[in-house]
Tab-separated table of C-alpha atoms in Angstrom:
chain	number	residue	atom	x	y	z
X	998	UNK	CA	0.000	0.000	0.000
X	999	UNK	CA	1.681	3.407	-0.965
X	1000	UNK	CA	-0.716	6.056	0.191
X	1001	UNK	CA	1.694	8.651	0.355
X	1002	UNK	CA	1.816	10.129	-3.268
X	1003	UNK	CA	5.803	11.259	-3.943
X	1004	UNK	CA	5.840	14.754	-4.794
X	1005	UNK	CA	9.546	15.203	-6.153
X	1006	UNK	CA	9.274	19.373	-5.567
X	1007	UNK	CA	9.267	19.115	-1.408
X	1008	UNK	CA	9.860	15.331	-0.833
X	1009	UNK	CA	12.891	12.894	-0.554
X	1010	UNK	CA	13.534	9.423	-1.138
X	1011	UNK	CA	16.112	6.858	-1.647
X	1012	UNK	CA	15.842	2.751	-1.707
X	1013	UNK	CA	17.352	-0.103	-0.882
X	1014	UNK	CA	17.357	-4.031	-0.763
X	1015	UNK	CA	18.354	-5.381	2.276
X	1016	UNK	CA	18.723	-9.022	2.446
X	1017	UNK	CA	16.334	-9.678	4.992
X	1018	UNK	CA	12.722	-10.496	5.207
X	1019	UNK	CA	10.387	-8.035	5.663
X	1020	UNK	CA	9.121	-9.437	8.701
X	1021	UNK	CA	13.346	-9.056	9.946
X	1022	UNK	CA	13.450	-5.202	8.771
X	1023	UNK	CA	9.844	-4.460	10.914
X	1024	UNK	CA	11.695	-5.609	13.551
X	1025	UNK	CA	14.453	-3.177	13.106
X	1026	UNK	CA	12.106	-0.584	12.472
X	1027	UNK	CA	9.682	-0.906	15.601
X	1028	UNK	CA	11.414	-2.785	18.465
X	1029	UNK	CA	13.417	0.409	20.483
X	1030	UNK	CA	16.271	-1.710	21.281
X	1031	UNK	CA	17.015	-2.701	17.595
X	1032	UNK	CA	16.067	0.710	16.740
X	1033	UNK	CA	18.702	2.243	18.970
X	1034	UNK	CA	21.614	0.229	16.796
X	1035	UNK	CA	20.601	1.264	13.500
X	1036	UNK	CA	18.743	4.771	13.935
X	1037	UNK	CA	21.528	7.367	14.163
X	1038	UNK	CA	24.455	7.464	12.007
X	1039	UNK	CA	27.727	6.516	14.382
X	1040	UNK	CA	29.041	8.195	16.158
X	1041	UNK	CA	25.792	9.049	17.248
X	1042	UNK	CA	23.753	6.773	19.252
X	1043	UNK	CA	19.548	6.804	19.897
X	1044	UNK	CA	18.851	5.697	23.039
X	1045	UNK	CA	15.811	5.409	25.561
X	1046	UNK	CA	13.641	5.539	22.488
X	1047	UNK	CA	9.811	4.938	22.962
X	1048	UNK	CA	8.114	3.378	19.609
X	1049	UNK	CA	4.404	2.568	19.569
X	1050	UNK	CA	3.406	0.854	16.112
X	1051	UNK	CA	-0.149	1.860	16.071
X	1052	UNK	CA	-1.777	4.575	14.510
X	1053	UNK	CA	-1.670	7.960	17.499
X	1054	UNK	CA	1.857	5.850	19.256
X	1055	UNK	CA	4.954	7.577	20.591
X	1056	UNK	CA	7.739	7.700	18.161
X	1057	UNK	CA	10.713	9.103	20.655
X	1058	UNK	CA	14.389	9.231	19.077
X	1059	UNK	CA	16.146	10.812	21.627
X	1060	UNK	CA	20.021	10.630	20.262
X	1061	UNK	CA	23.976	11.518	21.440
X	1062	UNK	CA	27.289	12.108	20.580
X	1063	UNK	CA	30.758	10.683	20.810
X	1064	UNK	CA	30.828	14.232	23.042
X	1065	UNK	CA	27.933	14.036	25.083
X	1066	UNK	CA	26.593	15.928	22.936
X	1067	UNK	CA	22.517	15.595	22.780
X	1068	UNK	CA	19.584	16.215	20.339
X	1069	UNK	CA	15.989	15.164	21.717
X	1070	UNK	CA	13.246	16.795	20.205
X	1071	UNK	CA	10.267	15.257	22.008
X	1072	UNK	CA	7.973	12.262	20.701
X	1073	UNK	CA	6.875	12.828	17.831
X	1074	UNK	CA	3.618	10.469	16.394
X	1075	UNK	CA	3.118	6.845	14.360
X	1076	UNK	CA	0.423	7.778	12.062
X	1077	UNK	CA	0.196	4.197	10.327
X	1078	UNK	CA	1.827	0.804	10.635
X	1079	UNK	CA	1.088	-1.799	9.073
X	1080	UNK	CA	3.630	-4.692	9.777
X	1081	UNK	CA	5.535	-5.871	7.450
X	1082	UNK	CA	4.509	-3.215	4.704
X	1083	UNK	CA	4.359	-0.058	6.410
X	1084	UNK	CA	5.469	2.826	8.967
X	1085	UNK	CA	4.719	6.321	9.070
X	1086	UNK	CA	5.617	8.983	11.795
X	1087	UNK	CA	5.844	12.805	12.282
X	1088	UNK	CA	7.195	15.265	13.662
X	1089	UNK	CA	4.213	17.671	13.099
X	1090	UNK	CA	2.168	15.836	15.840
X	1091	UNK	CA	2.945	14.532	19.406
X	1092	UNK	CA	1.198	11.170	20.496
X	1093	UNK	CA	-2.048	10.880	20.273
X	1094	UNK	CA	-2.353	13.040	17.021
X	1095	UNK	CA	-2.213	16.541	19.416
X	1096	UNK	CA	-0.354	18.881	17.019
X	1097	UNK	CA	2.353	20.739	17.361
X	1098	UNK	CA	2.041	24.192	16.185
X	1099	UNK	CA	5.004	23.223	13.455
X	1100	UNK	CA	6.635	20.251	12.153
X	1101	UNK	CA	9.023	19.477	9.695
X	1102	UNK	CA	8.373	16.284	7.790
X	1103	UNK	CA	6.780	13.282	7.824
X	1104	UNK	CA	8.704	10.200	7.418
X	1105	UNK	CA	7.692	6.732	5.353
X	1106	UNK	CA	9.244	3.689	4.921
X	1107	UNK	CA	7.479	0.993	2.900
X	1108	UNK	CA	8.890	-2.431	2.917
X	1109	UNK	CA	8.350	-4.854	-0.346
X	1110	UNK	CA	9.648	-8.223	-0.373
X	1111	UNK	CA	11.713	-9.224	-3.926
X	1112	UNK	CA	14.262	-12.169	-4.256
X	1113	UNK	CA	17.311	-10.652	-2.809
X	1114	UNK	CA	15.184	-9.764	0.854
X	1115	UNK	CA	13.493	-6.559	1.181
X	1116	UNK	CA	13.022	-3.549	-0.686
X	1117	UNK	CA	13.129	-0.465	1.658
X	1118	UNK	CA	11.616	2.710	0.270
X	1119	UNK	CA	12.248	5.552	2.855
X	1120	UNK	CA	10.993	9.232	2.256
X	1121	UNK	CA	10.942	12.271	4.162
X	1122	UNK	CA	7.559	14.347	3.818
X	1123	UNK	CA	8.221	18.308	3.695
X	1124	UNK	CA	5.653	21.088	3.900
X	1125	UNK	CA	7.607	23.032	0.859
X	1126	UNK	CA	10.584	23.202	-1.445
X	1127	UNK	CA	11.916	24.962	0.869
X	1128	UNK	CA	12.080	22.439	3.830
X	1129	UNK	CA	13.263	20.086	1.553
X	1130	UNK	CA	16.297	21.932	-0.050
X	1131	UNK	CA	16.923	21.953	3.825
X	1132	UNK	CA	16.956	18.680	4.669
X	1133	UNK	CA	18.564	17.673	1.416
X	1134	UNK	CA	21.809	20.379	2.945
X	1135	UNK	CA	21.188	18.846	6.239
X	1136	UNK	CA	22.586	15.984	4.241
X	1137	UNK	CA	19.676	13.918	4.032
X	1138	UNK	CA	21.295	10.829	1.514
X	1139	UNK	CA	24.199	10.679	3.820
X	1140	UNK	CA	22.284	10.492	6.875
X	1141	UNK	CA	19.532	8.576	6.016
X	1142	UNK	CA	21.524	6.235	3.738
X	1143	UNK	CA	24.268	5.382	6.557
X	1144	UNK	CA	21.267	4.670	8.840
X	1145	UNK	CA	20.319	2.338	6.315
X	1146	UNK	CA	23.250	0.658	5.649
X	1147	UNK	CA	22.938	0.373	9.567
X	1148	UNK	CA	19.479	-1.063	9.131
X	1149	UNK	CA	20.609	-3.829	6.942
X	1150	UNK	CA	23.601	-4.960	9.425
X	1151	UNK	CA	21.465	-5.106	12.075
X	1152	UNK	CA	18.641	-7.082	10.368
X	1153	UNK	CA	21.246	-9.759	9.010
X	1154	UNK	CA	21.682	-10.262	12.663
X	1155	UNK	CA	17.841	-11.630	13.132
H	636	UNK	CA	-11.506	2.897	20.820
H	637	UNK	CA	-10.116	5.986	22.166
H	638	UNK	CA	-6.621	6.503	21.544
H	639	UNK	CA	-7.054	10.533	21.629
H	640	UNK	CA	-6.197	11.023	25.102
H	641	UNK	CA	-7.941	13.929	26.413
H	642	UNK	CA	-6.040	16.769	28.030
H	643	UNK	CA	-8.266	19.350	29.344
H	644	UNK	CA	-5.269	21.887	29.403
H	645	UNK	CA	-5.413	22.098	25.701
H	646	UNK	CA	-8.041	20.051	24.399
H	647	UNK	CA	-11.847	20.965	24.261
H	648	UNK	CA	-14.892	18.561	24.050
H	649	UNK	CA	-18.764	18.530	23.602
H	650	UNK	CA	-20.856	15.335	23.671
H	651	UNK	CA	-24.847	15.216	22.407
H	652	UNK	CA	-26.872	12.047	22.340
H	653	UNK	CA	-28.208	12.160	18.668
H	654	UNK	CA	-31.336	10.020	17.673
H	655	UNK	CA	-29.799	8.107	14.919
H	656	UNK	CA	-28.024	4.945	14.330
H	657	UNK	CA	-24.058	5.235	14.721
H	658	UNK	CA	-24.343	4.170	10.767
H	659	UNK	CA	-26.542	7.128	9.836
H	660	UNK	CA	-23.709	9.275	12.118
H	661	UNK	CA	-21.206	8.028	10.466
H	662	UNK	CA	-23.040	8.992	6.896
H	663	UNK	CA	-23.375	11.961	7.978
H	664	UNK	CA	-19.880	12.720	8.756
H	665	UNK	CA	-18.139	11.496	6.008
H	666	UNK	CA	-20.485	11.657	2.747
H	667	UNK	CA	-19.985	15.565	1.043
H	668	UNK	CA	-23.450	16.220	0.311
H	669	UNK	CA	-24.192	15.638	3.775
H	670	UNK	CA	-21.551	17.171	5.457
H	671	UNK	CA	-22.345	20.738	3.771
H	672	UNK	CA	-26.034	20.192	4.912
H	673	UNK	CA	-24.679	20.865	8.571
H	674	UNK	CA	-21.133	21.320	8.791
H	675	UNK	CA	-21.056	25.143	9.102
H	676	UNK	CA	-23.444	26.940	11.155
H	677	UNK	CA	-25.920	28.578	9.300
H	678	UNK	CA	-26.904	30.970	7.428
H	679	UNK	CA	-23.064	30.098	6.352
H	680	UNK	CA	-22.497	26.498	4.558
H	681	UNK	CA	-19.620	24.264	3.298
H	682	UNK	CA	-19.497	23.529	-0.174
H	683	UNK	CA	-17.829	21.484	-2.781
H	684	UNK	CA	-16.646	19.324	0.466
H	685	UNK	CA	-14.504	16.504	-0.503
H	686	UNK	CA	-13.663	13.861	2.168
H	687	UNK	CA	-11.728	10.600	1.835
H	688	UNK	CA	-12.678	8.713	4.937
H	689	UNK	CA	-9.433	6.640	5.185
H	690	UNK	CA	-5.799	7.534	6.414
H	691	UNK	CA	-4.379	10.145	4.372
H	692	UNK	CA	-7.701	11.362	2.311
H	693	UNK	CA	-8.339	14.470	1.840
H	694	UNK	CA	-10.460	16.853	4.248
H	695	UNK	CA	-11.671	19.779	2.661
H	696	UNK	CA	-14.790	21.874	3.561
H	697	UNK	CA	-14.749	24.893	1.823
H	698	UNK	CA	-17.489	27.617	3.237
H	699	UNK	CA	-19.233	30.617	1.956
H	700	UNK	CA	-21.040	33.059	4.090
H	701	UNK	CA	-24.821	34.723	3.593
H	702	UNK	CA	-23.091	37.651	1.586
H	703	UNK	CA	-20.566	35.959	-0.355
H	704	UNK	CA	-18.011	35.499	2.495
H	705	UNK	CA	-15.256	33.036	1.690
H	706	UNK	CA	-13.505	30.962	3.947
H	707	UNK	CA	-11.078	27.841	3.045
H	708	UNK	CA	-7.961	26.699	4.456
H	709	UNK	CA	-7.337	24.127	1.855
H	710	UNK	CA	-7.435	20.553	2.377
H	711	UNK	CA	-6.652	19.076	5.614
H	712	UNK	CA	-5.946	14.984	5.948
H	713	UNK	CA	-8.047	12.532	7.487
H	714	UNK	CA	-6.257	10.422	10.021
H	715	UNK	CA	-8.081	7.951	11.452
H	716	UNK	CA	-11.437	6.731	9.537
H	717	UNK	CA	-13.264	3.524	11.307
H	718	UNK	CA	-16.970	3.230	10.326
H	719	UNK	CA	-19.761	4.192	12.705
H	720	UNK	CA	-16.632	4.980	15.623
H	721	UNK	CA	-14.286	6.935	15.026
H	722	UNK	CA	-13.162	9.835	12.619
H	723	UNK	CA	-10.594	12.000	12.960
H	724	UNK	CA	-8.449	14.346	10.803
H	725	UNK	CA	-6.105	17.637	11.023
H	726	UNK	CA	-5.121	20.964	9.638
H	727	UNK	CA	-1.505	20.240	10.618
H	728	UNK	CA	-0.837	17.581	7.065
H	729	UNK	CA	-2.588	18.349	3.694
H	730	UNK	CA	-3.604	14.974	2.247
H	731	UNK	CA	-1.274	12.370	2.163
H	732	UNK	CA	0.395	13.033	5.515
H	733	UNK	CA	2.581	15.831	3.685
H	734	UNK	CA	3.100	18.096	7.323
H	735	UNK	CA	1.638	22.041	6.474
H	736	UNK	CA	4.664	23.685	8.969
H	737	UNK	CA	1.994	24.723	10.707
H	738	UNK	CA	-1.270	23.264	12.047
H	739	UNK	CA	-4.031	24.799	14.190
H	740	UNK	CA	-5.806	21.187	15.200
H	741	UNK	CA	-6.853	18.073	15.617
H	742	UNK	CA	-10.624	17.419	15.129
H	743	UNK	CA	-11.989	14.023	16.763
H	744	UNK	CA	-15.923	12.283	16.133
H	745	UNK	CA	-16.251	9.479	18.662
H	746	UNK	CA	-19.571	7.543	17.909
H	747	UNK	CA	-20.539	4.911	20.660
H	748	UNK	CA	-24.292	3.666	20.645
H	749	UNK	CA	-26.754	4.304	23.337
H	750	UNK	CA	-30.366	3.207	23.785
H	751	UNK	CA	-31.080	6.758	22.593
H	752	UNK	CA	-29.163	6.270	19.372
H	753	UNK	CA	-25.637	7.209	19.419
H	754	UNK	CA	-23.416	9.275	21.694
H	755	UNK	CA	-21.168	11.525	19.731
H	756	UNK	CA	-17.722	12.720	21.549
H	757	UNK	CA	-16.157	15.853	19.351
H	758	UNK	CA	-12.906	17.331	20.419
H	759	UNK	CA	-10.520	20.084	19.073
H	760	UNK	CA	-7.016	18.913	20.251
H	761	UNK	CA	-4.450	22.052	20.541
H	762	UNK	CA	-0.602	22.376	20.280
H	763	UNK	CA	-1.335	24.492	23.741
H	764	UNK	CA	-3.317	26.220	26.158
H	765	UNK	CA	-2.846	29.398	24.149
H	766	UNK	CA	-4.099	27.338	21.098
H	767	UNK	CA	-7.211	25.969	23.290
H	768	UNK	CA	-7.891	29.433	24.858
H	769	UNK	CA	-8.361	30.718	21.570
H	770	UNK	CA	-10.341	28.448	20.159
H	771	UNK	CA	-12.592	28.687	22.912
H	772	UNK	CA	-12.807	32.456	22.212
H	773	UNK	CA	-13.486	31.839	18.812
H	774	UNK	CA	-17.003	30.341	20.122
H	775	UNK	CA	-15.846	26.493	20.117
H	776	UNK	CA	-18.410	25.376	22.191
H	777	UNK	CA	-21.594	27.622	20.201
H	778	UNK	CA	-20.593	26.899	16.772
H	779	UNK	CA	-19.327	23.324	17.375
H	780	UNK	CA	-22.672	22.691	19.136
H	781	UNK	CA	-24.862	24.186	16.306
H	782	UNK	CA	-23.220	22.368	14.207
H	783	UNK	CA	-23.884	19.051	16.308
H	784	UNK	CA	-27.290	20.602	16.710
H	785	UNK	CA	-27.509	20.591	12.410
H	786	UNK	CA	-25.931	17.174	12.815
H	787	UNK	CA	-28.507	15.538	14.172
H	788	UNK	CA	-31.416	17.060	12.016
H	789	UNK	CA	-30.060	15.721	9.116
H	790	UNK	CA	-28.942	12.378	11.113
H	791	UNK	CA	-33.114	12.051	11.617
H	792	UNK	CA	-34.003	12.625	7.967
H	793	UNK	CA	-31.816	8.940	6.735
């Protein structure tokens, strides 16, 4: 199910097989302490994070440095999952779909299964081109795409 | 189900027993040439509504006042949609889950049946008590309960 249409002007997106099954890679998307080895590029670590897979859950990322340096800002909510296929989460809302004045994007990731494992589409949601350009500086593909890489040698674990 | 925790520091809430099935409720709520029959308190009306009752859809009730006034936000996103029980959707995503940057609410229909007919549970979730202050201001609880009010007129006529 891919209910969130792309819209290349204020979205991003990149892909990529992991050779796991899907129900492996749900794992590693919902369970907090496989989350917490995969979610932040190293150095940085997630820790204490809260993840809810239901529709209104928590979705809490807090993360850290090699420094002690630390970046926590707040649960955001799970709007959809749907094992095995599905998870979607924002920033825009806290739990319980109570929103929060702002937000920056909304983030997908859609699991298919093909020969090789699991195809892993993940997308970050922006309000404008503007928020994207921003993220994509931020250094979206780099940051996303190590977590990823992440993702995979964590799920080969399973 | 009630996953939309109620926080009566920003949140605000009206209930009203309405003398139809939770079916004709839910009819009510989610087909468009219903939902301009009593969505805005009259003399103004919503028009050309369009409403996707499923995770994602579109929310968009467009409303004209008895001298031409204009109001629209453009389209807000449904979140939750489960027949006869539960409906909810937001100003804070356009359709698809794509986040505004912004976002003034959360709007939530909980339907539970009674012997009267159906109990109907509506609540404006807020970022904050500033947000819930306002709204409150704005006449939440007299043009919310007309609209309940025009709710369950039409509700009678299915």
């Amino acid at each position: 199910m891919d209910i969130f249409a792309f819209n290349p002007e204020t979205d991003l997106e990149l892909e990529k097989v992991i050779a796991a099954s899907p129900a492996n890679v749900w794992r590693c998307l919902t369970e907090p302490a496989l989350v917490e080895q995969w979610f932040s590029p190293k150095p940085w670590q997630a820790h204490d994070v809260v993840l809810e897979p239901r529709p209104g859950g928590a979705f809490h990322t807090p993360m850290r440095g090699p420094n002690g340096e630390a970046m926590d800002e707040g649960p955001g909510c799970i709007l959809i999952a749907e094992p095995n296929q599905l998870l979607a989460f924002t920033d825009a809302m806290r739990p319980g779909f109570h929103p929060t004045g702002s937000g920056f994007m909304t983030g997908v990731y859609l699991l298919s299964p093909t020969e090789a494992g699991t195809k892993v589409t993940a997308r970050a949601l922006h309000a404008n081109p503007e928020a994207r350009a921003q993220h994509d500086e931020m250094g979206f593909f780099e940051g996303w795409g190590t977590a990823m890489d992440q993702l995979a040698a964590v799920a080969k674990t399973l």
